[in-house]
Amino acid sequence: SKGEKMIRESDLIDVWFDSGAMPYAQWHYPFENKEFIDSRKYFPADYIAEGVDQTRGWFYTLHVIGSLIFNTNAYKNVVSNGLVLDKNGQKMSKRLGNAVDPFETLDNFGPDATRWYMISNSNPWDNLKFDISGIEEVKRKFFGTIHNIYSFFSLYANIDGFNGSEKSIPYSKRHELDRWILSELNSLIAEVESSYEHYEPTKAARLISSFVQDNLSNWYVRLSRRRFWKGEYNEDKLSAYQTLHECLIKISIISSPISPFYMDNLFQDLNSEIGSVHLVDFPIHSNELINIELENKIRLSQDICSLALSLRKKEKIKVRQPLPKILVPFKNNEEKKVLEEISEFIKSEINVKTIELIADSSEILIKKAKANFKLLGPKYGKTMKTVVGLINNLNNEQIENLSNSVNVTIHQGDEEFTLTSDDVEIYFEDIEGWLVASENGKTIALDTTIDESLKNEGICRELVNRIQNLRKDSEFNVSDKIIIELETNNLVEKAIFENLDYVKNETLAVDLIFKQNLESKSIIEFDNISIKAKIYITK
């Protein structure tokens, strides 16, 4: 104003219409850049996001103006953000003392762990119950796992001189574990890309977390560990390096939209000459490398191992303690063949000496059926008690039919009841001296008999673990040869005598000596054993 009298405009519309004009106002339309809007080059928008309160505000006015003037919607996709609440679902308030300081959170945990927690914990359009312990868990389980995988990889890659420029080992010549994890990786890339394209970052984050923790760390790296640190730098070891290197690179790329800082650092550690992860293209999945049959085969072994390990945990039997046998039923010859192919994986993972495959109809494991009350109640109502009684009296043939998803019809007086596989839960009777577990149609029986030989082997496995920890605490190189001195102990001596080569090979020991009065501050303790120990490098 130049000192002139100003008059307030009395005819006002909702001020959100100013914001609703944003797509055109930003280009000074129609006075400039008219072609940007008229050609639909920059309109409608691909995506907008705001809080749920904008449903009657910005979201609405954008569409109203777009519809009135251009006869079209103003945007193609919208994400309506939920609210951040406290861990109990209450609105945060300084007055209530339940507010979380965002700057303090970022200082303590970093932006990436905070972002990953918030995105993986709930969909952006849902309210988030914010709990600091959740960030701690994400930092430990997800980022800690990736860090450990990279540390493991870089340690042995530096020893062998792997730098990623080596000629690629053909897919057909790679170890089955390599082909499996590459199949899972390409399946993951396809699913994550689809999740991002459909504005589902929570699904993407959970898929990546599951792959890193379950498939890459808990399965691939652990089962391939020996390939990295044992033997010559041959084709198989190079294949393992190239496979893990590719997994880490592509994980860093597909995770970078959610974790921009950590993944950029990881990517540049793996590719120092390429630059930032944010300047490379999103990886393209290869259908040729996706092998669903192989994925299902390994998934079957994972399921069986999970059942066996759950039994060990329940009975407090350590995984380092070998057990004699596991029984695994098969439904047909095709499943038997698959189980034979994965038997070595299973034996190694759950630490059993033998695996015996038995026909599903075998009399060794007796099937029983019990009522699935969650479904029977709504389905049968007042007659449910009658149906439960019929289920309790099913014969072997009827139970076998239900386990194979074949319906069973039973007559009770004038009434007829047709049972489906969903109406019952099939389980197996316990066998004396064995532990039996069933889940999702899979069953195993674990022999828990531990004779003296197995007990001694378990002692040596525990001993190897403690010596490896001593090596680490002493900051020895992974390739250093050592001499082990142990305090005299009859039980340990006998166990080592039976498994001497195993102990020496696993610890890179050239000699193992027992001494009556060993002077050492290092004490090895496990179970009821406590002995002094000393290790030192030999030239």
PDB file of C-alpha atoms in Angstrom, residues 252-474:
ATOM      1  CA  SER A 252      22.137 -51.407  -0.015  1.00  0.00           C
ATOM      2  CA  ILE A 253      20.440 -50.098  -3.173  1.00  0.00           C
ATOM      3  CA  ILE A 254      16.897 -51.337  -2.538  1.00  0.00           C
ATOM      4  CA  SER A 255      17.100 -50.251   1.129  1.00  0.00           C
ATOM      5  CA  SER A 256      18.434 -46.762   0.410  1.00  0.00           C
ATOM      6  CA  PRO A 257      15.028 -45.020   0.057  1.00  0.00           C
ATOM      7  CA  ILE A 258      14.330 -45.933   3.689  1.00  0.00           C
ATOM      8  CA  SER A 259      17.896 -45.872   5.019  1.00  0.00           C
ATOM      9  CA  PRO A 260      19.684 -43.206   2.935  1.00  0.00           C
ATOM     10  CA  PHE A 261      22.776 -42.636   5.081  1.00  0.00           C
ATOM     11  CA  TYR A 262      23.762 -46.100   6.303  1.00  0.00           C
ATOM     12  CA  MET A 263      23.130 -47.730   2.932  1.00  0.00           C
ATOM     13  CA  ASP A 264      25.105 -45.054   1.108  1.00  0.00           C
ATOM     14  CA  ASN A 265      28.033 -45.713   3.429  1.00  0.00           C
ATOM     15  CA  LEU A 266      27.723 -49.489   2.949  1.00  0.00           C
ATOM     16  CA  PHE A 267      27.464 -49.132  -0.825  1.00  0.00           C
ATOM     17  CA  GLN A 268      30.573 -46.961  -1.032  1.00  0.00           C
ATOM     18  CA  ASP A 269      32.497 -49.369   1.204  1.00  0.00           C
ATOM     19  CA  LEU A 270      31.656 -52.086  -1.322  1.00  0.00           C
ATOM     20  CA  ASN A 271      32.106 -49.886  -4.429  1.00  0.00           C
ATOM     21  CA  SER A 272      34.538 -47.097  -3.603  1.00  0.00           C
ATOM     22  CA  GLU A 273      34.976 -46.145  -7.279  1.00  0.00           C
ATOM     23  CA  ILE A 274      31.279 -45.907  -8.208  1.00  0.00           C
ATOM     24  CA  GLY A 275      30.104 -43.202  -5.810  1.00  0.00           C
ATOM     25  CA  SER A 276      26.809 -42.690  -4.027  1.00  0.00           C
ATOM     26  CA  VAL A 277      24.093 -45.329  -3.889  1.00  0.00           C
ATOM     27  CA  HIS A 278      21.597 -42.581  -4.717  1.00  0.00           C
ATOM     28  CA  LEU A 279      23.147 -42.101  -8.170  1.00  0.00           C
ATOM     29  CA  VAL A 280      22.744 -45.682  -9.394  1.00  0.00           C
ATOM     30  CA  ASP A 281      19.730 -47.333 -10.986  1.00  0.00           C
ATOM     31  CA  PHE A 282      17.377 -49.571  -9.046  1.00  0.00           C
ATOM     32  CA  PRO A 283      18.450 -53.184  -9.721  1.00  0.00           C
ATOM     33  CA  ILE A 284      16.474 -55.140 -12.299  1.00  0.00           C
ATOM     34  CA  HIS A 285      15.477 -58.593 -11.127  1.00  0.00           C
ATOM     35  CA  SER A 286      16.393 -61.536 -13.341  1.00  0.00           C
ATOM     36  CA  ASN A 287      13.643 -64.080 -13.928  1.00  0.00           C
ATOM     37  CA  GLU A 288      16.292 -66.502 -15.162  1.00  0.00           C
ATOM     38  CA  LEU A 289      17.887 -66.555 -11.706  1.00  0.00           C
ATOM     39  CA  ILE A 290      14.600 -67.086  -9.864  1.00  0.00           C
ATOM     40  CA  ASN A 291      14.210 -70.788  -9.124  1.00  0.00           C
ATOM     41  CA  ILE A 292      10.956 -71.327  -7.231  1.00  0.00           C
ATOM     42  CA  GLU A 293      11.588 -75.066  -6.961  1.00  0.00           C
ATOM     43  CA  LEU A 294      14.950 -74.435  -5.287  1.00  0.00           C
ATOM     44  CA  GLU A 295      13.438 -71.787  -2.993  1.00  0.00           C
ATOM     45  CA  ASN A 296      10.723 -74.232  -1.915  1.00  0.00           C
ATOM     46  CA  LYS A 297      13.293 -76.948  -1.328  1.00  0.00           C
ATOM     47  CA  ILE A 298      15.406 -74.787   0.963  1.00  0.00           C
ATOM     48  CA  ARG A 299      12.271 -73.461   2.653  1.00  0.00           C
ATOM     49  CA  LEU A 300      11.291 -77.049   3.457  1.00  0.00           C
ATOM     50  CA  SER A 301      14.675 -77.628   5.087  1.00  0.00           C
ATOM     51  CA  GLN A 302      14.282 -74.364   7.031  1.00  0.00           C
ATOM     52  CA  ASP A 303      10.869 -75.467   8.302  1.00  0.00           C
ATOM     53  CA  ILE A 304      12.183 -78.863   9.396  1.00  0.00           C
ATOM     54  CA  CYS A 305      15.191 -77.290  11.096  1.00  0.00           C
ATOM     55  CA  SER A 306      12.955 -74.764  12.831  1.00  0.00           C
ATOM     56  CA  LEU A 307      10.859 -77.594  14.297  1.00  0.00           C
ATOM     57  CA  ALA A 308      13.949 -79.483  15.463  1.00  0.00           C
ATOM     58  CA  LEU A 309      15.572 -76.396  16.981  1.00  0.00           C
ATOM     59  CA  SER A 310      12.344 -75.527  18.788  1.00  0.00           C
ATOM     60  CA  LEU A 311      12.385 -79.002  20.367  1.00  0.00           C
ATOM     61  CA  ARG A 312      16.005 -78.518  21.446  1.00  0.00           C
ATOM     62  CA  LYS A 313      15.112 -75.178  22.998  1.00  0.00           C
ATOM     63  CA  LYS A 314      12.085 -76.639  24.756  1.00  0.00           C
ATOM     64  CA  GLU A 315      14.156 -79.467  26.247  1.00  0.00           C
ATOM     65  CA  LYS A 316      17.171 -77.174  26.899  1.00  0.00           C
ATOM     66  CA  ILE A 317      19.497 -79.252  24.717  1.00  0.00           C
ATOM     67  CA  LYS A 318      22.188 -77.015  23.223  1.00  0.00           C
ATOM     68  CA  VAL A 319      22.664 -77.055  19.453  1.00  0.00           C
ATOM     69  CA  ARG A 320      26.359 -77.830  19.973  1.00  0.00           C
ATOM     70  CA  GLN A 321      25.350 -81.131  21.583  1.00  0.00           C
ATOM     71  CA  PRO A 322      25.042 -83.704  18.765  1.00  0.00           C
ATOM     72  CA  LEU A 323      21.985 -85.955  18.732  1.00  0.00           C
ATOM     73  CA  PRO A 324      21.787 -89.372  17.075  1.00  0.00           C
ATOM     74  CA  LYS A 325      18.822 -89.217  14.708  1.00  0.00           C
ATOM     75  CA  ILE A 326      15.860 -87.345  13.293  1.00  0.00           C
ATOM     76  CA  LEU A 327      12.807 -88.956  11.672  1.00  0.00           C
ATOM     77  CA  VAL A 328      11.122 -87.034   8.851  1.00  0.00           C
ATOM     78  CA  PRO A 329       7.950 -88.385   7.195  1.00  0.00           C
ATOM     79  CA  PHE A 330       7.402 -87.950   3.442  1.00  0.00           C
ATOM     80  CA  LYS A 331       4.036 -87.935   1.662  1.00  0.00           C
ATOM     81  CA  ASN A 332       5.174 -89.180  -1.751  1.00  0.00           C
ATOM     82  CA  ASN A 333       8.267 -90.158  -3.725  1.00  0.00           C
ATOM     83  CA  GLU A 334       8.695 -86.627  -5.039  1.00  0.00           C
ATOM     84  CA  GLU A 335       8.884 -85.211  -1.511  1.00  0.00           C
ATOM     85  CA  LYS A 336      11.198 -88.051  -0.502  1.00  0.00           C
ATOM     86  CA  LYS A 337      13.591 -87.104  -3.296  1.00  0.00           C
ATOM     87  CA  VAL A 338      13.621 -83.466  -2.167  1.00  0.00           C
ATOM     88  CA  LEU A 339      14.258 -84.493   1.443  1.00  0.00           C
ATOM     89  CA  GLU A 340      17.162 -86.686   0.336  1.00  0.00           C
ATOM     90  CA  GLU A 341      18.687 -83.703  -1.474  1.00  0.00           C
ATOM     91  CA  ILE A 342      18.500 -81.459   1.598  1.00  0.00           C
ATOM     92  CA  SER A 343      19.369 -84.085   4.214  1.00  0.00           C
ATOM     93  CA  GLU A 344      22.979 -82.880   4.607  1.00  0.00           C
ATOM     94  CA  PHE A 345      21.781 -79.308   5.178  1.00  0.00           C
ATOM     95  CA  ILE A 346      19.377 -80.505   7.846  1.00  0.00           C
ATOM     96  CA  LYS A 347      21.966 -82.664   9.615  1.00  0.00           C
ATOM     97  CA  SER A 348      24.464 -79.807   9.677  1.00  0.00           C
ATOM     98  CA  GLU A 349      22.000 -77.172  10.834  1.00  0.00           C
ATOM     99  CA  ILE A 350      20.426 -79.119  13.705  1.00  0.00           C
ATOM    100  CA  ASN A 351      23.534 -81.187  14.541  1.00  0.00           C
ATOM    101  CA  VAL A 352      22.268 -84.755  14.203  1.00  0.00           C
ATOM    102  CA  LYS A 353      24.223 -87.774  13.005  1.00  0.00           C
ATOM    103  CA  THR A 354      21.600 -89.387  10.778  1.00  0.00           C
ATOM    104  CA  ILE A 355      18.306 -88.510   9.153  1.00  0.00           C
ATOM    105  CA  GLU A 356      15.785 -91.261   8.489  1.00  0.00           C
ATOM    106  CA  LEU A 357      12.996 -90.679   5.994  1.00  0.00           C
ATOM    107  CA  ILE A 358       9.819 -92.630   6.635  1.00  0.00           C
ATOM    108  CA  ALA A 359       6.555 -92.920   4.729  1.00  0.00           C
ATOM    109  CA  ASP A 360       3.828 -90.624   6.012  1.00  0.00           C
ATOM    110  CA  SER A 361       1.602 -93.679   6.412  1.00  0.00           C
ATOM    111  CA  SER A 362       4.260 -95.458   8.485  1.00  0.00           C
ATOM    112  CA  GLU A 363       3.176 -96.897  11.818  1.00  0.00           C
ATOM    113  CA  ILE A 364       6.239 -95.415  13.515  1.00  0.00           C
ATOM    114  CA  LEU A 365       4.528 -92.046  13.858  1.00  0.00           C
ATOM    115  CA  ILE A 366       0.857 -92.443  14.728  1.00  0.00           C
ATOM    116  CA  LYS A 367      -1.452 -89.668  13.516  1.00  0.00           C
ATOM    117  CA  LYS A 368      -4.215 -88.365  15.727  1.00  0.00           C
ATOM    118  CA  ALA A 369      -6.915 -85.752  15.141  1.00  0.00           C
ATOM    119  CA  LYS A 370      -8.411 -83.172  17.460  1.00  0.00           C
ATOM    120  CA  ALA A 371     -11.162 -80.642  16.918  1.00  0.00           C
ATOM    121  CA  ASN A 372     -10.392 -77.162  15.612  1.00  0.00           C
ATOM    122  CA  PHE A 373     -12.771 -75.357  17.976  1.00  0.00           C
ATOM    123  CA  LYS A 374     -12.286 -71.930  16.357  1.00  0.00           C
ATOM    124  CA  LEU A 375     -13.958 -73.154  13.176  1.00  0.00           C
ATOM    125  CA  LEU A 376     -16.318 -75.779  14.563  1.00  0.00           C
ATOM    126  CA  GLY A 377     -18.273 -73.378  16.787  1.00  0.00           C
ATOM    127  CA  PRO A 378     -19.495 -71.017  14.041  1.00  0.00           C
ATOM    128  CA  LYS A 379     -19.915 -73.903  11.597  1.00  0.00           C
ATOM    129  CA  TYR A 380     -21.927 -76.381  13.684  1.00  0.00           C
ATOM    130  CA  GLY A 381     -23.391 -74.321  16.519  1.00  0.00           C
ATOM    131  CA  LYS A 382     -25.428 -76.468  18.914  1.00  0.00           C
ATOM    132  CA  THR A 383     -24.294 -79.721  17.265  1.00  0.00           C
ATOM    133  CA  MET A 384     -20.609 -78.943  17.866  1.00  0.00           C
ATOM    134  CA  LYS A 385     -20.362 -81.332  20.850  1.00  0.00           C
ATOM    135  CA  THR A 386     -21.618 -84.161  18.661  1.00  0.00           C
ATOM    136  CA  VAL A 387     -19.045 -83.338  15.971  1.00  0.00           C
ATOM    137  CA  VAL A 388     -16.220 -83.165  18.535  1.00  0.00           C
ATOM    138  CA  GLY A 389     -17.170 -86.650  19.724  1.00  0.00           C
ATOM    139  CA  LEU A 390     -17.060 -87.939  16.149  1.00  0.00           C
ATOM    140  CA  ILE A 391     -13.632 -86.394  15.609  1.00  0.00           C
ATOM    141  CA  ASN A 392     -12.299 -88.024  18.772  1.00  0.00           C
ATOM    142  CA  ASN A 393     -13.378 -91.417  17.398  1.00  0.00           C
ATOM    143  CA  LEU A 394     -12.024 -91.119  13.854  1.00  0.00           C
ATOM    144  CA  ASN A 395     -10.223 -94.231  12.588  1.00  0.00           C
ATOM    145  CA  ASN A 396      -6.767 -94.253  10.965  1.00  0.00           C
ATOM    146  CA  GLU A 397      -8.130 -94.242   7.415  1.00  0.00           C
ATOM    147  CA  GLN A 398     -10.354 -91.236   8.091  1.00  0.00           C
ATOM    148  CA  ILE A 399      -7.496 -89.321   9.743  1.00  0.00           C
ATOM    149  CA  GLU A 400      -5.228 -90.126   6.785  1.00  0.00           C
ATOM    150  CA  ASN A 401      -7.866 -88.810   4.365  1.00  0.00           C
ATOM    151  CA  LEU A 402      -8.242 -85.568   6.304  1.00  0.00           C
ATOM    152  CA  SER A 403      -4.462 -85.105   6.455  1.00  0.00           C
ATOM    153  CA  ASN A 404      -4.474 -85.325   2.635  1.00  0.00           C
ATOM    154  CA  SER A 405      -7.319 -82.756   2.363  1.00  0.00           C
ATOM    155  CA  VAL A 406      -9.921 -85.408   1.502  1.00  0.00           C
ATOM    156  CA  ASN A 407     -13.329 -84.750   3.078  1.00  0.00           C
ATOM    157  CA  VAL A 408     -14.794 -87.373   5.418  1.00  0.00           C
ATOM    158  CA  THR A 409     -18.559 -87.920   5.732  1.00  0.00           C
ATOM    159  CA  ILE A 410     -19.901 -89.457   8.957  1.00  0.00           C
ATOM    160  CA  HIS A 411     -23.469 -90.484   9.796  1.00  0.00           C
ATOM    161  CA  GLN A 412     -24.791 -90.062  13.317  1.00  0.00           C
ATOM    162  CA  GLY A 413     -28.347 -91.328  13.551  1.00  0.00           C
ATOM    163  CA  ASP A 414     -30.354 -89.428  10.965  1.00  0.00           C
ATOM    164  CA  GLU A 415     -27.742 -86.679  10.687  1.00  0.00           C
ATOM    165  CA  GLU A 416     -24.831 -86.463   8.247  1.00  0.00           C
ATOM    166  CA  PHE A 417     -21.647 -84.507   8.955  1.00  0.00           C
ATOM    167  CA  THR A 418     -18.957 -83.773   6.373  1.00  0.00           C
ATOM    168  CA  LEU A 419     -15.592 -82.976   7.921  1.00  0.00           C
ATOM    169  CA  THR A 420     -12.891 -81.069   6.052  1.00  0.00           C
ATOM    170  CA  SER A 421      -9.186 -80.787   6.817  1.00  0.00           C
ATOM    171  CA  ASP A 422      -9.878 -77.330   8.298  1.00  0.00           C
ATOM    172  CA  ASP A 423     -12.200 -78.835  10.922  1.00  0.00           C
ATOM    173  CA  VAL A 424      -9.396 -80.800  12.583  1.00  0.00           C
ATOM    174  CA  GLU A 425      -5.806 -80.454  13.714  1.00  0.00           C
ATOM    175  CA  ILE A 426      -3.620 -83.433  12.818  1.00  0.00           C
ATOM    176  CA  TYR A 427      -0.842 -84.277  15.258  1.00  0.00           C
ATOM    177  CA  PHE A 428       1.401 -87.219  16.100  1.00  0.00           C
ATOM    178  CA  GLU A 429       1.629 -89.258  19.264  1.00  0.00           C
ATOM    179  CA  ASP A 430       4.841 -88.937  21.234  1.00  0.00           C
ATOM    180  CA  ILE A 431       7.308 -91.826  21.029  1.00  0.00           C
ATOM    181  CA  GLU A 432       9.190 -92.921  24.126  1.00  0.00           C
ATOM    182  CA  GLY A 433      12.715 -91.497  24.043  1.00  0.00           C
ATOM    183  CA  TRP A 434      11.838 -89.135  21.198  1.00  0.00           C
ATOM    184  CA  LEU A 435      10.516 -85.595  20.871  1.00  0.00           C
ATOM    185  CA  VAL A 436       7.786 -85.051  18.274  1.00  0.00           C
ATOM    186  CA  ALA A 437       6.731 -81.707  16.761  1.00  0.00           C
ATOM    187  CA  SER A 438       4.257 -80.751  14.032  1.00  0.00           C
ATOM    188  CA  GLU A 439       3.488 -77.448  12.357  1.00  0.00           C
ATOM    189  CA  ASN A 440       1.857 -76.420   9.076  1.00  0.00           C
ATOM    190  CA  GLY A 441       1.586 -79.993   7.861  1.00  0.00           C
ATOM    191  CA  LYS A 442       5.209 -80.884   8.634  1.00  0.00           C
ATOM    192  CA  THR A 443       6.286 -83.329  11.351  1.00  0.00           C
ATOM    193  CA  ILE A 444       9.598 -84.485  12.788  1.00  0.00           C
ATOM    194  CA  ALA A 445      10.714 -86.789  15.588  1.00  0.00           C
ATOM    195  CA  LEU A 446      14.029 -86.162  17.333  1.00  0.00           C
ATOM    196  CA  ASP A 447      15.966 -88.868  19.155  1.00  0.00           C
ATOM    197  CA  THR A 448      17.332 -87.241  22.321  1.00  0.00           C
ATOM    198  CA  THR A 449      19.419 -90.191  23.516  1.00  0.00           C
ATOM    199  CA  ILE A 450      22.944 -88.965  24.285  1.00  0.00           C
ATOM    200  CA  ASP A 451      25.569 -91.684  24.694  1.00  0.00           C
ATOM    201  CA  GLU A 452      29.122 -91.112  25.926  1.00  0.00           C
ATOM    202  CA  SER A 453      30.527 -90.606  22.433  1.00  0.00           C
ATOM    203  CA  LEU A 454      27.985 -87.904  21.602  1.00  0.00           C
ATOM    204  CA  LYS A 455      28.513 -86.275  24.982  1.00  0.00           C
ATOM    205  CA  ASN A 456      32.260 -86.105  24.354  1.00  0.00           C
ATOM    206  CA  GLU A 457      31.723 -84.581  20.939  1.00  0.00           C
ATOM    207  CA  GLY A 458      29.458 -81.973  22.527  1.00  0.00           C
ATOM    208  CA  ILE A 459      32.200 -81.136  25.036  1.00  0.00           C
ATOM    209  CA  CYS A 460      34.668 -80.606  22.190  1.00  0.00           C
ATOM    210  CA  ARG A 461      32.264 -78.370  20.289  1.00  0.00           C
ATOM    211  CA  GLU A 462      31.834 -76.199  23.383  1.00  0.00           C
ATOM    212  CA  LEU A 463      35.592 -76.164  23.873  1.00  0.00           C
ATOM    213  CA  VAL A 464      36.200 -75.077  20.269  1.00  0.00           C
ATOM    214  CA  ASN A 465      33.729 -72.224  20.713  1.00  0.00           C
ATOM    215  CA  ARG A 466      35.513 -70.972  23.837  1.00  0.00           C
ATOM    216  CA  ILE A 467      38.942 -71.211  22.199  1.00  0.00           C
ATOM    217  CA  GLN A 468      37.671 -69.255  19.204  1.00  0.00           C
ATOM    218  CA  ASN A 469      36.498 -66.577  21.637  1.00  0.00           C
ATOM    219  CA  LEU A 470      39.970 -66.537  23.203  1.00  0.00           C
ATOM    220  CA  ARG A 471      41.481 -66.063  19.743  1.00  0.00           C
ATOM    221  CA  LYS A 472      39.161 -63.140  19.139  1.00  0.00           C
ATOM    222  CA  ASP A 473      39.822 -61.576  22.550  1.00  0.00           C
ATOM    223  CA  SER A 474      43.560 -61.961  21.943  1.00  0.00           C
TER     224      SER A 474
END
